Short mmCIF file of C-alpha atoms in Angstrom, two decimals:
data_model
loop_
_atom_site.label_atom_id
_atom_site.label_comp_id
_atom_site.label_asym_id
_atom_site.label_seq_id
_atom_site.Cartn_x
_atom_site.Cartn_y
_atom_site.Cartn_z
CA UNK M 23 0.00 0.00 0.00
CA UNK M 24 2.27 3.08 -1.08
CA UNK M 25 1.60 6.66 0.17
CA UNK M 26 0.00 8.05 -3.05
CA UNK M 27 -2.93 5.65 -2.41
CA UNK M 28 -4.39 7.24 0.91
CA UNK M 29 -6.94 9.32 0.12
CA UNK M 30 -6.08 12.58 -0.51
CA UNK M 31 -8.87 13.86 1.82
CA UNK M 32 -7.20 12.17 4.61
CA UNK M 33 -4.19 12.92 3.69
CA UNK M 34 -5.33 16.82 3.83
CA UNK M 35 -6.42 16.57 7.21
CA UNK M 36 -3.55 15.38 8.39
CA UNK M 37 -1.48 18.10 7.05
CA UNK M 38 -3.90 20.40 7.80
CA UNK M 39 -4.12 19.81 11.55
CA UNK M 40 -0.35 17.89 12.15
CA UNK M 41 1.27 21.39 13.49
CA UNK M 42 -1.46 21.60 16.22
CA UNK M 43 -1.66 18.65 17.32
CA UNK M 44 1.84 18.30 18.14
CA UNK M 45 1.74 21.34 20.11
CA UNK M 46 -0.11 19.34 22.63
CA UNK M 47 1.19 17.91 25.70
CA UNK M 48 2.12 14.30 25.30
CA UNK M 49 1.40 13.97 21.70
CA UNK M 50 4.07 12.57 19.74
CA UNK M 51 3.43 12.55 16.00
CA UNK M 52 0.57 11.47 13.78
CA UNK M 53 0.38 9.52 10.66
CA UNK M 54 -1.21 7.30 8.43
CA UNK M 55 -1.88 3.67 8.92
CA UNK M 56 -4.21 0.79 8.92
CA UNK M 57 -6.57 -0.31 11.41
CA UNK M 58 -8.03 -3.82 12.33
CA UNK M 59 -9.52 -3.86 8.68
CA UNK M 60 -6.75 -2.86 6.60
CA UNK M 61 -8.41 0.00 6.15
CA UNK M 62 -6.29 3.29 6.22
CA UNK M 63 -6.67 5.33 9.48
CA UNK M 64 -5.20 8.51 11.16
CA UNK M 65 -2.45 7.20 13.76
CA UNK M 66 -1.78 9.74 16.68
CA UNK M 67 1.16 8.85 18.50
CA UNK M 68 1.26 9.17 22.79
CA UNK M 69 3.32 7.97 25.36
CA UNK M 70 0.66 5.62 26.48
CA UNK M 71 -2.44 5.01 24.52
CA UNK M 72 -4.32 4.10 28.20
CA UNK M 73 -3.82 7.10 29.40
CA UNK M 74 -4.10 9.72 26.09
CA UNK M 75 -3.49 13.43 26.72
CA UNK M 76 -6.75 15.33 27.89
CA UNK M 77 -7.00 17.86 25.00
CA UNK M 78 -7.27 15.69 21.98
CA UNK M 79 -10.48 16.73 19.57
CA UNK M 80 -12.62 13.96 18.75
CA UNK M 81 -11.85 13.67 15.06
CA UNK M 82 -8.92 15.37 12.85
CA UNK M 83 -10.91 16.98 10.08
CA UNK M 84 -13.75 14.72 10.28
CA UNK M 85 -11.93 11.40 10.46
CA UNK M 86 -11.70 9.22 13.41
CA UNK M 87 -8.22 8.11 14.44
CA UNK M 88 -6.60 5.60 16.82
CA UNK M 89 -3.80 5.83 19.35
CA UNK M 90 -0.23 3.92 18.98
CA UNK M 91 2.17 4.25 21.57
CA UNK M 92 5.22 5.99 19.85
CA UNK M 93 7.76 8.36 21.12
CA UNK M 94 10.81 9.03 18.72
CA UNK M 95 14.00 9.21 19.40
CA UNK M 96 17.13 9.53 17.82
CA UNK M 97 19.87 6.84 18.27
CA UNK M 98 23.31 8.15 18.43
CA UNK M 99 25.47 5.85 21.07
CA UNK M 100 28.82 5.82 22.69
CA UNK M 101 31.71 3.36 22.33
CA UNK M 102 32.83 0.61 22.42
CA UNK M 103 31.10 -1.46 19.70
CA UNK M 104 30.50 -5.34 20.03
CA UNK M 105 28.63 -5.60 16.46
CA UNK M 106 31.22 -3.36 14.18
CA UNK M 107 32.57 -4.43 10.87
CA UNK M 108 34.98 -2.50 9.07
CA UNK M 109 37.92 -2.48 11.81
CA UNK M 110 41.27 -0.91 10.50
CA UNK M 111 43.17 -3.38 9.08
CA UNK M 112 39.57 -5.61 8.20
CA UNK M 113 38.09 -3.52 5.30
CA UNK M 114 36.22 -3.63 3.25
CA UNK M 115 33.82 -1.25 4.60
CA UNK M 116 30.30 -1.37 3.88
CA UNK M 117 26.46 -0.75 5.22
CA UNK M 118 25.93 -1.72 8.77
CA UNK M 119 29.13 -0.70 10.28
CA UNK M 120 29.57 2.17 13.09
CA UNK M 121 30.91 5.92 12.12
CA UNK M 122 31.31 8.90 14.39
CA UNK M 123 33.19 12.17 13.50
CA UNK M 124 36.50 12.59 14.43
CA UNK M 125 36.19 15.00 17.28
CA UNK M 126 36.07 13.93 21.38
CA UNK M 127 34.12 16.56 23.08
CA UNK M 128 34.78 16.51 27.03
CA UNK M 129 35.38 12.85 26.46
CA UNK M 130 32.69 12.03 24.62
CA UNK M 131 31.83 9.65 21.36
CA UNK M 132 28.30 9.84 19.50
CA UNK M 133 28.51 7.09 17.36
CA UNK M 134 25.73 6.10 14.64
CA UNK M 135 26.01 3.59 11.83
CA UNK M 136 26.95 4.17 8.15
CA UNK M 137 23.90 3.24 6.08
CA UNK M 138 25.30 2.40 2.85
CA UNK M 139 28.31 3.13 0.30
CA UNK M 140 26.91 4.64 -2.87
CA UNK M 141 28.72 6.04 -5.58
CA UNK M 142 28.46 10.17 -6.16
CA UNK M 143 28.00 11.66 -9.87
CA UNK M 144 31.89 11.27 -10.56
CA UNK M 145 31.59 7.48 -9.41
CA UNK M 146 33.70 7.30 -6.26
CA UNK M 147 32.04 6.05 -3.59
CA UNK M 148 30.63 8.13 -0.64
CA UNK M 149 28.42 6.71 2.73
CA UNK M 150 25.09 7.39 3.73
CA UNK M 151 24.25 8.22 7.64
CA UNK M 152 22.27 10.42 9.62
CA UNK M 153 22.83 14.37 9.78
CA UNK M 154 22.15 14.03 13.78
CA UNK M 155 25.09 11.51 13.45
CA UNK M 156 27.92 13.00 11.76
CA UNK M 157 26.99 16.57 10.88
CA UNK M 158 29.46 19.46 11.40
CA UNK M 159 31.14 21.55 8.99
CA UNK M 160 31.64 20.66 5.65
CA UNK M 161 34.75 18.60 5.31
CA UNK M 162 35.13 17.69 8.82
CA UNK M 163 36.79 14.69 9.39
CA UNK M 164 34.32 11.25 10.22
CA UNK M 165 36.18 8.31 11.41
CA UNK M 166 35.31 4.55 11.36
CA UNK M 167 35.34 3.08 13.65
CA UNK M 168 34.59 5.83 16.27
CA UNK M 169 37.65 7.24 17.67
CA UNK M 170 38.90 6.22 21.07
CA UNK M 171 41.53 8.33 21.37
CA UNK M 172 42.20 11.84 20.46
CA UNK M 173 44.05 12.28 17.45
CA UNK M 174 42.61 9.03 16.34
CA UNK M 175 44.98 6.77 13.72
CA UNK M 176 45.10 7.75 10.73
CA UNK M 177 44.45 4.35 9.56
CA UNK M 178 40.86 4.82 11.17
CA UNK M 179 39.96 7.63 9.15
CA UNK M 180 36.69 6.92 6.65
CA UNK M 181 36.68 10.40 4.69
CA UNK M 182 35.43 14.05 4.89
CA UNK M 183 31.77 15.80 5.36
CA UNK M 184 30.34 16.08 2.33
CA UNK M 185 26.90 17.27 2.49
CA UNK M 186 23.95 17.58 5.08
CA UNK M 187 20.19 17.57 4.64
CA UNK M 188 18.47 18.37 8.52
CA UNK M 189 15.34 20.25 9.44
CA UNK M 190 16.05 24.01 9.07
CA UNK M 191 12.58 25.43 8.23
CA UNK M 192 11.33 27.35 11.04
CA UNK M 193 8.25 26.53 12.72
CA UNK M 194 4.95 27.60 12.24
CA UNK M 195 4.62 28.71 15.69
CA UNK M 196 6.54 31.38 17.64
CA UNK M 197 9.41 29.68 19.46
CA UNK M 198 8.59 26.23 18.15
CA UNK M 199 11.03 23.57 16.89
CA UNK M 200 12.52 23.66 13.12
CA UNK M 201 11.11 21.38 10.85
CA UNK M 202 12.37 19.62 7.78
CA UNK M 203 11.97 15.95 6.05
CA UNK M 204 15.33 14.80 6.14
CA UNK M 205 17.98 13.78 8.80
CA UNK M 206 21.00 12.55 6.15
CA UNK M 207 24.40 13.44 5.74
CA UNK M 208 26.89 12.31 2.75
CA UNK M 209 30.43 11.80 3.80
CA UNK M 210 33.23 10.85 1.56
CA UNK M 211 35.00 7.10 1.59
CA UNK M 212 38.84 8.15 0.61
CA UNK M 213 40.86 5.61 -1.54
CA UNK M 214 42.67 3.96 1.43
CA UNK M 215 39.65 2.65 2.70
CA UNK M 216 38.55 0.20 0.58
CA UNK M 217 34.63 -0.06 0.19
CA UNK M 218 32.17 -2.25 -1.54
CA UNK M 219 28.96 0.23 -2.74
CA UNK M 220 25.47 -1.07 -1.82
CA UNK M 221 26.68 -4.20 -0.09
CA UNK M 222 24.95 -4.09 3.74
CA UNK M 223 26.70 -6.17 6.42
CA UNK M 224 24.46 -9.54 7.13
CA UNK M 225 21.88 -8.39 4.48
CA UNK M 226 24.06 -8.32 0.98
CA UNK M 227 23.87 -6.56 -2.45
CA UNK M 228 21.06 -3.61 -2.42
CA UNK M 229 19.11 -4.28 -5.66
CA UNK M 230 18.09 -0.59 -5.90
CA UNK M 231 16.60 2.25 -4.21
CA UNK M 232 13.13 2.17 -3.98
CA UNK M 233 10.19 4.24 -1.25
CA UNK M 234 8.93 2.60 1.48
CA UNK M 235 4.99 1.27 1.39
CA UNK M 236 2.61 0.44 4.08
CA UNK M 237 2.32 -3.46 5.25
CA UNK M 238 5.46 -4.21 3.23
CA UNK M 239 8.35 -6.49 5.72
CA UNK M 240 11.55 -4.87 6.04
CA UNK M 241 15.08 -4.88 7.38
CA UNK M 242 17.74 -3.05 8.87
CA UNK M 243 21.38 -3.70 10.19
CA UNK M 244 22.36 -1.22 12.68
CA UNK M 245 25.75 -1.51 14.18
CA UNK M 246 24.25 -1.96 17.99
CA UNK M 247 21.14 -4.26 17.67
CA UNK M 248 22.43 -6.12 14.24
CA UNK M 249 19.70 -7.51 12.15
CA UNK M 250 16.29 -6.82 12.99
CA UNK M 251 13.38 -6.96 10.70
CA UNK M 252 9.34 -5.25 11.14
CA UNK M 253 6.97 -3.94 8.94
CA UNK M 254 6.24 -0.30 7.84
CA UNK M 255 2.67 0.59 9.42
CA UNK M 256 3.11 4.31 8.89
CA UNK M 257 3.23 6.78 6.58
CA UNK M 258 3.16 10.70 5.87
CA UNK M 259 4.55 10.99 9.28
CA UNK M 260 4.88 13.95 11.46
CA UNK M 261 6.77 13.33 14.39
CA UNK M 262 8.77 15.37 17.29
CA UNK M 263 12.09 13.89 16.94
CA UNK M 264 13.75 13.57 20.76
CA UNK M 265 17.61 14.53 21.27
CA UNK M 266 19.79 11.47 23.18
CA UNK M 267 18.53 13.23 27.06
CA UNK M 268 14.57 12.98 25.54
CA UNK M 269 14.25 17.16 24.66
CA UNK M 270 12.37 18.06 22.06
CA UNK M 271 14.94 18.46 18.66
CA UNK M 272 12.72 18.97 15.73
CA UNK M 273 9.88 17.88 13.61
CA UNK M 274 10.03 15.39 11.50
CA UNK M 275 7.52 15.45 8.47
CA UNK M 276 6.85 13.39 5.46
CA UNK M 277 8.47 10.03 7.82
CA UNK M 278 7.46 6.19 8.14
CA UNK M 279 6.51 4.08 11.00
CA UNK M 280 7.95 0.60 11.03
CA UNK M 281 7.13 -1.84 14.12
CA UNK M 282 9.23 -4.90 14.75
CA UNK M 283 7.45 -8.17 14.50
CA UNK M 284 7.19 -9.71 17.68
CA UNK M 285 9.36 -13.05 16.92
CA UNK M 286 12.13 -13.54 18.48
CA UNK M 287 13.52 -15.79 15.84
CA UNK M 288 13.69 -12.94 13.63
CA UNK M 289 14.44 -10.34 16.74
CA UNK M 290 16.66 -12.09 18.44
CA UNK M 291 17.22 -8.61 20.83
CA UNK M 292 13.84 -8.11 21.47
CA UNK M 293 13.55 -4.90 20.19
CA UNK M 294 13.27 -2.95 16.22
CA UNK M 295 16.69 -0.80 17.21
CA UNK M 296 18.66 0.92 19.99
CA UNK M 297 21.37 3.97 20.22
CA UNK M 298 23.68 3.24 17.99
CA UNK M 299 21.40 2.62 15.28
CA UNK M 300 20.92 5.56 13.50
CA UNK M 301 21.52 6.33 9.93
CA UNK M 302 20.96 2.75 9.27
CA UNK M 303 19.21 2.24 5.62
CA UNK M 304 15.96 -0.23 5.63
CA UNK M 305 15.69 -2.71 3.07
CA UNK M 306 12.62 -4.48 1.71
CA UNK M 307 11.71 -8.37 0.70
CA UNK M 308 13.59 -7.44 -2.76
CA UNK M 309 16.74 -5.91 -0.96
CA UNK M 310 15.55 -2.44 -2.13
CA UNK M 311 16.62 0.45 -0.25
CA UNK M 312 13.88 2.05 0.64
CA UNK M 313 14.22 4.34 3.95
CA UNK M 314 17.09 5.66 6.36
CA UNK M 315 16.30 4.96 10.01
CA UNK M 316 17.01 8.12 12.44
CA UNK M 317 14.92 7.20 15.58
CA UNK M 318 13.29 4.35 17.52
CA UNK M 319 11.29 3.52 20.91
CA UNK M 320 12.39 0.18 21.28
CA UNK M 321 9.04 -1.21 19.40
CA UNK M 322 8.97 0.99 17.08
CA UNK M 323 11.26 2.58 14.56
CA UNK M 324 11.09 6.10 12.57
CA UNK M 325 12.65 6.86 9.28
CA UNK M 326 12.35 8.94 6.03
CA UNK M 327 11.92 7.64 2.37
CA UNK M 328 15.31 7.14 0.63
CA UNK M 329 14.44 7.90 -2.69
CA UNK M 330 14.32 11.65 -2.40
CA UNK M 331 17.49 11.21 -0.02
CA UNK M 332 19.48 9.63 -2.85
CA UNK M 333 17.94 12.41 -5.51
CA UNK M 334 19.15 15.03 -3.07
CA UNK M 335 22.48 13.95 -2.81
CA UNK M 336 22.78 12.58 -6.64
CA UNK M 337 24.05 9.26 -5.59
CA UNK M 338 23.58 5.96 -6.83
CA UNK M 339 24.22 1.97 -6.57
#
């Protein structure tokens, strides 16, 4: 079920009515789904469905809606790193692996995970993560794996900052948060680092890069939780994205919902992702690429549709 089939008078009512509603105490994001029918539905997110904020209107624009517990947050992690691939010496380096930039600030490491290796216009191959992750100024240095030590070895250095795409639109309400569909950043792989483009640790060869659709099963390898797989139940997302200490960053718009199927065979960890995980590319049955994970709950994960990411950045398999 892809996002251009919800109707568009839904689709207008969610628009119409997202900013507000996320102005309201305890209320998360809001999207499109499918209830108990299949049958597409409004999707607010709360902390706890049970117990649903006071001030919530009865319908959004006429439609009925129903509550999901959701609360996004972004996934950046510390060191060390029991899941990495891609140690100096162990190239080649591919999706699935852990990045961080260069710099130790008060002794600190944010770590994410590098998404994918594409190749830019000229054909040399650049990575993928989150802007939350590795975003600085342009041509700072990003390391991999995440530096322990401060200057790290030069043998641990990936490449430079290439490009960012983060929410910079200001709000629609005085003093609110910036707002924006995209949380990517392009970084470049130099030539002593030797990389294999759209290969994904413990997932293989992307196919191609596709958009996300509702009810379709999916996977993601993220450098702390490994494997996990779930299936996208939202769409046309707006969410509050939460900074590492749980304050409000930014809005997300335009996202996906994906929930982790409750199977332990298949979710070995219990859980869709963890910190640590973000910037991790989704892939579907067909090994498309189809969204870049920037946030999670545990349950639930939040991401935004790769194609436009890869247009933006002019990047390919």
């Amino acid at each position: 079920m892809p996002a251009d089939d919800v109707p568009i008078e839904m689709a207008a009512a969610l628009n119409a009515n997202a900013f507000g509603l996320l102005q309201l105490e305890g209320v998360n994001g809001i999207d499109v789904g499918v209830d108990d029918t299949d049958a597409y539905t409004l999707r607010i997110l709360v902390n706890d469905p049970g117990d649903p904020p006071a001030a919530l209107p009865e319908s959004i624009g006429g439609f009925p809606y129903i509550l999901v517990a959701g609360r996004p947050q972004l996934e950046q992690a510390g060191i060390p790193d029991q899941k990495t691939y891609g140690m100096p010496g162990t190239d080649p380096i591919m999706g699935g692996i852990q990045l961080a930039p260069a710099a130790i600030v008060d002794g600190n490491v944010h770590a994410g995970t590098l998404g994918c290796v594409f190749h830019d216009s000229a054909g040399s191959p650049v990575a993928v993560s989150n802007a939350h992750v590795i975003c600085g100024a342009v041509g700072n240095t990003i390391q991999q794996p995440a530096p322990q030590t401060d200057p790290a070895p030069p043998i641990e250095r990936l490449g430079s900052l290439r490009q960012c795409l983060a929410p910079d639109t200001p709000s629609l309400f005085p003093g609110g948060l910036v707002s924006g569909f995209f949380d990517a950043a392009l970084c470049a792989v130099d030539g002593a680092r030797t990389a294999k483009v759209g290969t994904i640790a413990d997932l293989g060869a992307a196919t191609a890069i596709s958009s996300p659709q509702v009810g379709s099963v999916v996977r993601k390898r993220g450098y702390s939780t490994g494997v996990s797989h779930g299936v996208v139940e939202g769409t046309l997302g707006a969410y509050v994205a939460l900074d590492h200490d749980g304050s409000p960053l930014w809005m997300m718009l335009g996202q996906v919902s994906i929930v982790m199927i409750p199977d332990l065979g298949l979710n070995p960890e219990g859980v869709w992702s963890r910190s640590g995980d973000s910037g991790s590319v989704v892939v579907n049955e067909s090994n498309e690429i189809v969204a870049l994970h920037w946030g999670g709950d545990g349950l639930r994960g939040y991401a935004s549709d790769f194609a436009p990411i890869a247009f933006g950045f002019g990047i390919g398999l």
